[in-house]
N, CA, C and O of each residue as an XYZ file, in Angstrom:
520
protein
N    -206.980    -34.830    -16.991
C    -206.723    -35.003    -18.401
C    -207.683    -34.121    -19.182
O    -208.854    -34.469    -19.334
N    -207.226    -33.028    -19.660
C    -208.076    -32.170    -20.459
C    -208.949    -31.289    -19.595
O    -208.853    -31.301    -18.368
N    -209.808    -30.520    -20.256
C    -210.713    -29.610    -19.560
C    -211.910    -30.392    -19.033
O    -212.473    -31.222    -19.747
N    -212.303    -30.129    -17.780
C    -213.467    -30.816    -17.245
C    -214.694    -30.500    -18.083
O    -214.939    -29.345    -18.429
N    -215.447    -31.510    -18.399
C    -216.677    -31.321    -19.137
C    -216.494    -31.298    -20.646
O    -217.460    -31.495    -21.383
N    -215.283    -31.062    -21.118
C    -215.038    -31.028    -22.566
C    -214.896    -32.457    -23.067
O    -214.209    -33.274    -22.453
N    -215.552    -32.755    -24.190
C    -215.466    -34.099    -24.761
C    -214.134    -34.233    -25.490
O    -213.863    -33.496    -26.438
N    -213.310    -35.168    -25.049
C    -212.009    -35.408    -25.673
C    -212.146    -36.672    -26.498
O    -212.340    -37.759    -25.954
N    -212.045    -36.532    -27.793
C    -212.287    -37.651    -28.690
C    -211.036    -38.500    -28.940
O    -211.090    -39.494    -29.664
N    -209.912    -38.103    -28.338
C    -208.702    -38.905    -28.518
C    -208.844    -40.235    -27.780
O    -209.559    -40.339    -26.783
N    -208.158    -41.232    -28.286
C    -208.145    -42.524    -27.602
C    -207.468    -42.346    -26.247
O    -206.633    -41.457    -26.078
N    -207.826    -43.190    -25.283
C    -207.327    -43.047    -23.915
C    -205.799    -43.132    -23.891
O    -205.156    -42.327    -23.218
N    -205.204    -44.091    -24.613
C    -203.746    -44.224    -24.575
C    -203.064    -42.991    -25.163
O    -201.968    -42.632    -24.732
N    -203.694    -42.339    -26.139
C    -203.134    -41.116    -26.734
C    -203.190    -39.983    -25.711
O    -202.238    -39.213    -25.583
N    -204.299    -39.883    -24.987
C    -204.420    -38.845    -23.952
C    -203.364    -39.048    -22.868
O    -202.743    -38.089    -22.409
N    -203.164    -40.309    -22.460
C    -202.169    -40.591    -21.425
C    -200.777    -40.235    -21.936
O    -200.007    -39.583    -21.231
N    -200.447    -40.655    -23.155
C    -199.139    -40.340    -23.736
C    -198.949    -38.827    -23.829
O    -197.873    -38.316    -23.518
N    -199.987    -38.112    -24.254
C    -199.897    -36.652    -24.372
C    -199.647    -36.006    -23.015
O    -198.822    -35.100    -22.895
N    -200.358    -36.471    -22.002
C    -200.193    -35.878    -20.676
C    -198.810    -36.178    -20.102
O    -198.181    -35.303    -19.506
N    -198.340    -37.404    -20.278
C    -196.995    -37.741    -19.797
C    -195.937    -36.934    -20.564
O    -194.957    -36.477    -19.974
N    -196.136    -36.762    -21.871
C    -195.211    -35.950    -22.680
C    -195.177    -34.520    -22.145
O    -194.107    -33.922    -22.026
N    -196.357    -33.973    -21.821
C    -196.427    -32.619    -21.258
C    -195.729    -32.555    -19.903
O    -195.044    -31.578    -19.602
N    -195.903    -33.600    -19.079
C    -195.233    -33.644    -17.771
C    -193.713    -33.662    -17.934
O    -192.997    -33.010    -17.175
N    -193.227    -34.402    -18.916
C    -191.785    -34.452    -19.174
C    -191.309    -33.087    -19.653
O    -190.278    -32.592    -19.197
N    -192.053    -32.477    -20.568
C    -191.685    -31.153    -21.093
C    -191.677    -30.100    -19.991
O    -190.846    -29.191    -20.003
N    -192.603    -30.219    -19.034
C    -192.708    -29.240    -17.949
C    -191.687    -29.487    -16.842
O    -191.568    -28.683    -15.917
N    -190.949    -30.596    -16.932
C    -189.937    -30.888    -15.924
C    -190.448    -31.658    -14.726
O    -189.712    -31.830    -13.755
N    -191.691    -32.129    -14.761
C    -192.194    -32.951    -13.649
C    -191.448    -34.273    -13.582
O    -191.250    -34.833    -12.504
N    -191.039    -34.763    -14.737
C    -190.169    -35.935    -14.833
C    -188.955    -35.483    -15.631
O    -189.078    -35.110    -16.798
N    -187.787    -35.517    -15.007
C    -186.579    -35.028    -15.661
C    -185.808    -36.177    -16.303
O    -186.061    -37.348    -16.019
N    -184.873    -35.827    -17.163
C    -184.045    -36.830    -17.829
C    -183.308    -37.648    -16.768
O    -182.685    -37.091    -15.864
N    -183.386    -38.966    -16.890
C    -182.762    -39.879    -15.940
C    -183.692    -40.332    -14.830
O    -183.383    -41.285    -14.114
N    -184.825    -39.666    -14.678
C    -185.789    -40.007    -13.627
C    -186.707    -41.130    -14.117
O    -186.987    -41.244    -15.311
N    -187.168    -41.954    -13.178
C    -188.088    -43.029    -13.546
C    -189.530    -42.541    -13.439
O    -189.871    -41.713    -12.593
N    -190.355    -43.078    -14.316
C    -191.789    -42.802    -14.259
C    -192.411    -43.725    -13.214
O    -191.817    -44.746    -12.868
N    -193.580    -43.391    -12.714
C    -194.278    -44.308    -11.807
C    -194.563    -45.640    -12.518
O    -194.523    -45.721    -13.745
N    -194.846    -46.659    -11.739
C    -195.140    -47.981    -12.307
C    -196.406    -47.928    -13.154
O    -197.202    -46.994    -13.053
N    -196.575    -48.941    -13.982
C    -197.778    -49.032    -14.816
C    -199.021    -49.066    -13.932
O    -200.036    -48.449    -14.256
N    -198.941    -49.782    -12.825
C    -200.093    -49.850    -11.915
C    -200.439    -48.467    -11.357
O    -201.610    -48.089    -11.307
N    -199.413    -47.712    -10.937
C    -199.665    -46.376    -10.384
C    -200.187    -45.426    -11.455
O    -201.083    -44.623    -11.194
N    -199.625    -45.515    -12.664
C    -200.113    -44.673    -13.750
C    -201.556    -45.049    -14.093
O    -202.374    -44.180    -14.398
N    -201.864    -46.353    -14.040
C    -203.229    -46.797    -14.298
C    -204.210    -46.200    -13.302
O    -205.304    -45.773    -13.669
N    -203.800    -46.176    -12.028
C    -204.651    -45.556    -11.002
C    -204.796    -44.056    -11.255
O    -205.893    -43.505    -11.168
N    -203.675    -43.405    -11.570
C    -203.674    -41.962    -11.798
C    -204.604    -41.573    -12.950
O    -205.328    -40.582    -12.861
N    -204.581    -42.357    -14.028
C    -205.369    -42.012    -15.205
C    -206.690    -42.777    -15.287
O    -207.477    -42.548    -16.205
N    -206.939    -43.675    -14.346
C    -208.167    -44.457    -14.374
C    -208.234    -45.362    -15.596
O    -209.282    -45.499    -16.226
N    -207.092    -45.982    -15.922
C    -207.011    -46.801    -17.133
C    -206.411    -48.163    -16.806
O    -205.742    -48.335    -15.786
N    -206.657    -49.113    -17.675
C    -206.108    -50.463    -17.524
C    -204.605    -50.442    -17.804
O    -204.094    -49.567    -18.503
N    -203.920    -51.427    -17.242
C    -202.481    -51.534    -17.437
C    -202.085    -51.628    -18.897
O    -201.084    -51.041    -19.309
N    -202.864    -52.366    -19.687
C    -202.549    -52.511    -21.117
C    -202.652    -51.169    -21.838
O    -201.891    -50.898    -22.767
N    -203.589    -50.337    -21.409
C    -203.747    -49.017    -22.014
C    -202.546    -48.129    -21.663
O    -202.024    -47.417    -22.521
N    -202.117    -48.178    -20.404
C    -200.948    -47.415    -19.974
C    -199.710    -47.905    -20.727
O    -198.895    -47.101    -21.181
N    -199.575    -49.221    -20.857
C    -198.429    -49.787    -21.579
C    -198.412    -49.302    -23.020
O    -197.348    -49.016    -23.569
N    -199.573    -49.211    -23.628
C    -199.642    -48.717    -25.012
C    -199.213    -47.252    -25.082
O    -198.536    -46.849    -26.028
N    -199.602    -46.457    -24.090
C    -199.181    -45.052    -24.040
C    -197.664    -44.962    -23.873
O    -197.011    -44.139    -24.514
N    -197.111    -45.814    -23.008
C    -195.664    -45.811    -22.812
C    -194.934    -46.241    -24.077
O    -193.839    -45.754    -24.358
N    -195.535    -47.154    -24.842
C    -194.883    -47.586    -26.081
C    -194.809    -46.432    -27.082
O    -193.860    -46.350    -27.863
N    -195.805    -45.541    -27.064
C    -195.763    -44.354    -27.926
C    -194.562    -43.486    -27.530
O    -193.814    -43.017    -28.387
N    -194.391    -43.281    -26.225
C    -193.278    -42.460    -25.750
C    -191.932    -43.130    -26.025
O    -190.944    -42.450    -26.301
N    -191.891    -44.472    -25.950
C    -190.656    -45.207    -26.288
C    -190.313    -45.002    -27.751
O    -189.159    -44.739    -28.092
N    -191.314    -45.121    -28.622
C    -191.096    -44.940    -30.057
C    -190.596    -43.539    -30.372
O    -189.836    -43.350    -31.322
N    -191.018    -42.553    -29.579
C    -190.566    -41.174    -29.766
C    -189.188    -40.946    -29.172
O    -188.589    -39.889    -29.372
N    -188.679    -41.942    -28.436
C    -187.362    -41.820    -27.823
C    -187.350    -41.015    -26.537
O    -186.282    -40.624    -26.064
N    -188.536    -40.757    -25.956
C    -188.613    -39.961    -24.731
C    -188.336    -40.791    -23.490
O    -187.840    -40.278    -22.487
N    -188.659    -42.084    -23.563
C    -188.412    -42.964    -22.420
C    -187.754    -44.250    -22.916
O    -187.776    -44.579    -24.102
N    -187.178    -44.948    -21.967
C    -186.601    -46.252    -22.242
C    -187.065    -47.175    -21.124
O    -187.096    -46.781    -19.958
N    -187.423    -48.397    -21.481
C    -187.808    -49.344    -20.446
C    -187.508    -50.755    -20.924
O    -187.439    -51.038    -22.120
N    -187.335    -51.617    -19.950
C    -187.121    -53.034    -20.206
C    -188.039    -53.811    -19.289
O    -188.514    -53.298    -18.276
N    -188.278    -55.042    -19.653
C    -189.148    -55.913    -18.856
C    -188.659    -55.948    -17.412
O    -187.490    -56.235    -17.153
N    -189.549    -55.657    -16.482
C    -189.228    -55.757    -15.064
C    -188.528    -54.546    -14.481
O    -188.209    -54.544    -13.292
N    -188.278    -53.514    -15.278
C    -187.649    -52.301    -14.762
C    -188.537    -51.109    -15.083
O    -189.305    -51.140    -16.044
N    -188.430    -50.058    -14.274
C    -189.274    -48.895    -14.542
C    -188.846    -48.165    -15.804
O    -187.704    -48.290    -16.247
N    -189.760    -47.409    -16.375
C    -189.454    -46.584    -17.540
C    -188.644    -45.381    -17.093
O    -188.938    -44.771    -16.064
N    -187.623    -45.040    -17.870
C    -186.714    -43.943    -17.545
C    -186.848    -42.868    -18.617
O    -186.856    -43.173    -19.810
N    -186.952    -41.621    -18.197
C    -186.994    -40.506    -19.139
C    -185.602    -40.352    -19.745
O    -184.616    -40.217    -19.021
N    -185.527    -40.373    -21.080
C    -184.228    -40.281    -21.750
C    -183.992    -38.949    -22.437
O    -182.844    -38.588    -22.700
N    -185.066    -38.200    -22.737
C    -184.881    -36.869    -23.321
C    -186.170    -36.085    -23.225
O    -187.245    -36.637    -22.988
N    -186.036    -34.777    -23.417
C    -187.180    -33.879    -23.435
C    -187.868    -33.973    -24.790
O    -187.214    -34.280    -25.786
N    -189.169    -33.717    -24.851
C    -189.842    -33.678    -26.154
C    -189.252    -32.561    -27.014
O    -188.811    -31.545    -26.477
N    -189.236    -32.726    -28.328
C    -188.631    -31.719    -29.191
C    -189.295    -30.346    -29.132
O    -188.637    -29.339    -29.397
N    -190.585    -30.279    -28.791
C    -191.289    -28.998    -28.759
C    -191.116    -28.260    -27.437
O    -191.663    -27.170    -27.269
N    -190.371    -28.828    -26.501
C    -190.178    -28.177    -25.208
C    -189.367    -26.895    -25.399
O    -188.457    -26.837    -26.227
N    -189.712    -25.878    -24.625
C    -189.017    -24.598    -24.720
C    -187.593    -24.743    -24.203
O    -187.395    -25.271    -23.109
N    -186.589    -24.287    -24.963
C    -185.204    -24.386    -24.513
C    -184.958    -23.669    -23.196
O    -184.092    -24.093    -22.431
N    -185.688    -22.596    -22.904
C    -185.485    -21.870    -21.654
C    -185.898    -22.700    -20.446
O    -185.455    -22.436    -19.328
N    -186.740    -23.698    -20.666
C    -187.198    -24.543    -19.564
C    -186.240    -25.685    -19.286
O    -186.432    -26.429    -18.324
N    -185.211    -25.842    -20.110
C    -184.304    -26.972    -19.987
C    -182.887    -26.478    -19.742
O    -182.512    -25.383    -20.162
N    -182.109    -27.301    -19.057
C    -180.692    -27.025    -18.973
C    -180.062    -27.483    -20.282
O    -180.691    -28.209    -21.051
N    -178.831    -27.069    -20.540
C    -178.170    -27.490    -21.782
C    -178.064    -29.008    -21.843
O    -178.317    -29.606    -22.888
N    -177.690    -29.637    -20.726
C    -177.553    -31.095    -20.716
C    -178.885    -31.773    -20.979
O    -178.940    -32.758    -21.717
N    -179.962    -31.263    -20.387
C    -181.270    -31.880    -20.589
C    -181.737    -31.708    -22.025
O    -182.407    -32.585    -22.570
N    -181.388    -30.580    -22.644
C    -181.794    -30.343    -24.024
C    -181.163    -31.372    -24.953
O    -181.792    -31.812    -25.915
N    -179.920    -31.757    -24.667
C    -179.240    -32.744    -25.488
C    -179.683    -34.158    -25.133
O    -179.626    -35.055    -25.974
N    -180.119    -34.362    -23.912
C    -180.491    -35.693    -23.457
C    -179.264    -36.468    -23.047
O    -178.138    -36.040    -23.303
N    -179.470    -37.600    -22.417
C    -178.323    -38.382    -21.971
C    -177.628    -39.031    -23.164
O    -178.237    -39.281    -24.204
N    -176.354    -39.291    -22.984
C    -175.610    -39.956    -24.047
C    -176.092    -41.398    -24.171
O    -176.733    -41.930    -23.265
N    -175.783    -42.004    -25.273
C    -176.147    -43.404    -25.483
C    -175.475    -44.282    -24.431
O    -176.058    -45.255    -23.951
N    -174.237    -43.923    -24.078
C    -173.505    -44.685    -23.063
C    -174.212    -44.601    -21.715
O    -174.366    -45.610    -21.026
N    -174.647    -43.381    -21.336
C    -175.373    -43.214    -20.077
C    -176.641    -44.052    -20.073
O    -176.937    -44.746    -19.100
N    -177.378    -43.982    -21.160
C    -178.630    -44.717    -21.253
C    -178.398    -46.214    -21.093
O    -179.144    -46.891    -20.386
N    -177.372    -46.724    -21.743
C    -177.044    -48.145    -21.643
C    -176.637    -48.508    -20.213
O    -177.101    -49.504    -19.659
N    -175.764    -47.686    -19.624
C    -175.314    -47.957    -18.256
C    -176.465    -47.879    -17.259
O    -176.541    -48.681    -16.328
N    -177.362    -46.911    -17.456
C    -178.510    -46.772    -16.559
C    -179.395    -48.014    -16.628
O    -179.852    -48.515    -15.601
N    -179.630    -48.503    -17.830
C    -180.457    -49.703    -17.992
C    -179.778    -50.903    -17.333
O    -180.433    -51.711    -16.675
N    -178.478    -51.011    -17.511
C    -177.755    -52.125    -16.892
C    -177.807    -52.021    -15.373
O    -177.972    -53.032    -14.690
N    -177.670    -50.816    -14.841
C    -177.757    -50.612    -13.398
C    -179.132    -51.031    -12.876
O    -179.225    -51.665    -11.825
N    -180.182    -50.690    -13.589
C    -181.525    -51.077    -13.170
C    -181.675    -52.598    -13.160
O    -182.296    -53.160    -12.257
N    -181.107    -53.256    -14.161
C    -181.158    -54.717    -14.211
C    -180.402    -55.321    -13.038
O    -180.871    -56.280    -12.424
N    -179.236    -54.768    -12.723
C    -178.427    -55.269    -11.602
C    -179.185    -55.075    -10.295
O    -179.210    -55.972     -9.452
N    -179.801    -53.915    -10.120
C    -180.577    -53.662     -8.898
C    -181.702    -54.679     -8.741
O    -181.922    -55.207     -7.650
N    -182.406    -54.950     -9.825
C    -183.500    -55.915     -9.765
C    -182.962    -57.312     -9.453
O    -183.552    -58.042     -8.656
N    -181.857    -57.679    -10.072
C    -181.244    -58.987     -9.817
C    -180.838    -59.092     -8.340
O    -181.092    -60.112     -7.699
N    -180.215    -58.053     -7.806
C    -179.817    -58.064     -6.398
C    -181.027    -58.150     -5.475
O    -180.984    -58.837     -4.454
N    -182.094    -57.461     -5.828
C    -183.312    -57.521     -5.015
C    -183.852    -58.946     -4.959
O    -184.236    -59.439     -3.898
N    -183.875    -59.599     -6.124
C    -184.366    -60.988     -6.165
C    -183.449    -61.918     -5.385
O    -183.922    -62.799     -4.667
N    -182.134    -61.726     -5.523
C    -181.187    -62.579     -4.796
C    -181.304    -62.370     -3.293
O    -181.219    -63.327     -2.524
N    -181.496    -61.142     -2.878
C    -181.661    -60.847     -1.464
C    -182.916    -61.528     -0.910
O    -182.895    -62.085      0.187
N    -183.991    -61.478     -1.670
C    -185.227    -62.134     -1.243
C    -185.024    -63.637     -1.133
O    -185.523    -64.267     -0.201
N    -184.294    -64.213     -2.081
C    -184.020    -65.658     -2.022
C    -183.161    -66.008     -0.809
O    -183.408    -67.013     -0.142
N    -182.160    -65.188     -0.521
C    -181.313    -65.431      0.648
C    -182.123    -65.331      1.938
O    -181.944    -66.137      2.851
N    -183.004    -64.353      2.012
C    -183.859    -64.224      3.194
C    -184.736    -65.461      3.363
O    -184.937    -65.943      4.478
N    -185.250    -65.964      2.257
C    -186.085    -67.165      2.298
C    -185.275    -68.370      2.772
O    -185.751    -69.138      3.609
N    -184.086    -68.544      2.263
C    -183.214    -69.662      2.666
C    -182.847    -69.529      4.134
O    -182.870    -70.510      4.877
N    -182.507    -68.312      4.554
C    -182.158    -68.068      5.949
C    -183.319    -68.435      6.866
O    -183.121    -69.050      7.914
N    -184.514    -68.061      6.472
C    -185.705    -68.357      7.267
C    -185.936    -69.870      7.379
O    -186.283    -70.372      8.448
N    -185.741    -70.589      6.266
C    -185.960    -72.047      6.271
C    -184.901    -72.791      7.060
O    -185.182    -73.851      7.620
N    -183.684    -72.255      7.117
C    -182.582    -72.978      7.778
C    -182.377    -72.568      9.223
O    -181.518    -73.141      9.893
N    -183.116    -71.614      9.727
C    -182.960    -71.160     11.112
C    -183.233    -72.265     12.115
O    -182.560    -72.339     13.142
N    -184.184    -73.105     11.849
C    -184.603    -74.128     12.818
C    -183.889    -75.458     12.645
O    -184.281    -76.452     13.256
N    -182.859    -75.492     11.829
C    -182.122    -76.754     11.642
C    -181.105    -76.977     12.695
O    -180.407    -77.990     12.674
């Protein structure tokens, strides 16, 4: 984050948001791709989960990512200052509202199925010896 040895007076959550914004602009995270978990981002930036969450809320407010409780954050568009030559036409426009809604619903369904599968495994384990 920043130049080694240089004093960066920005708040930690602002630095994290700026770096993630730069990563999105550079194509490290593309439209439709999920960001790492808050825990992983916290490890990467050496910051508390609440600080990472605050940085993600900045990106949500800018419309760069979308997230819901219990699902990973999804990149929804490139930052406006990104060079058009670095983006495909589709990425420059970002996903449609319909795509964004469907993607969020798919993530919710996946999480629901994961929980149901875990519950079924637990029931199966308890009933094996009956």
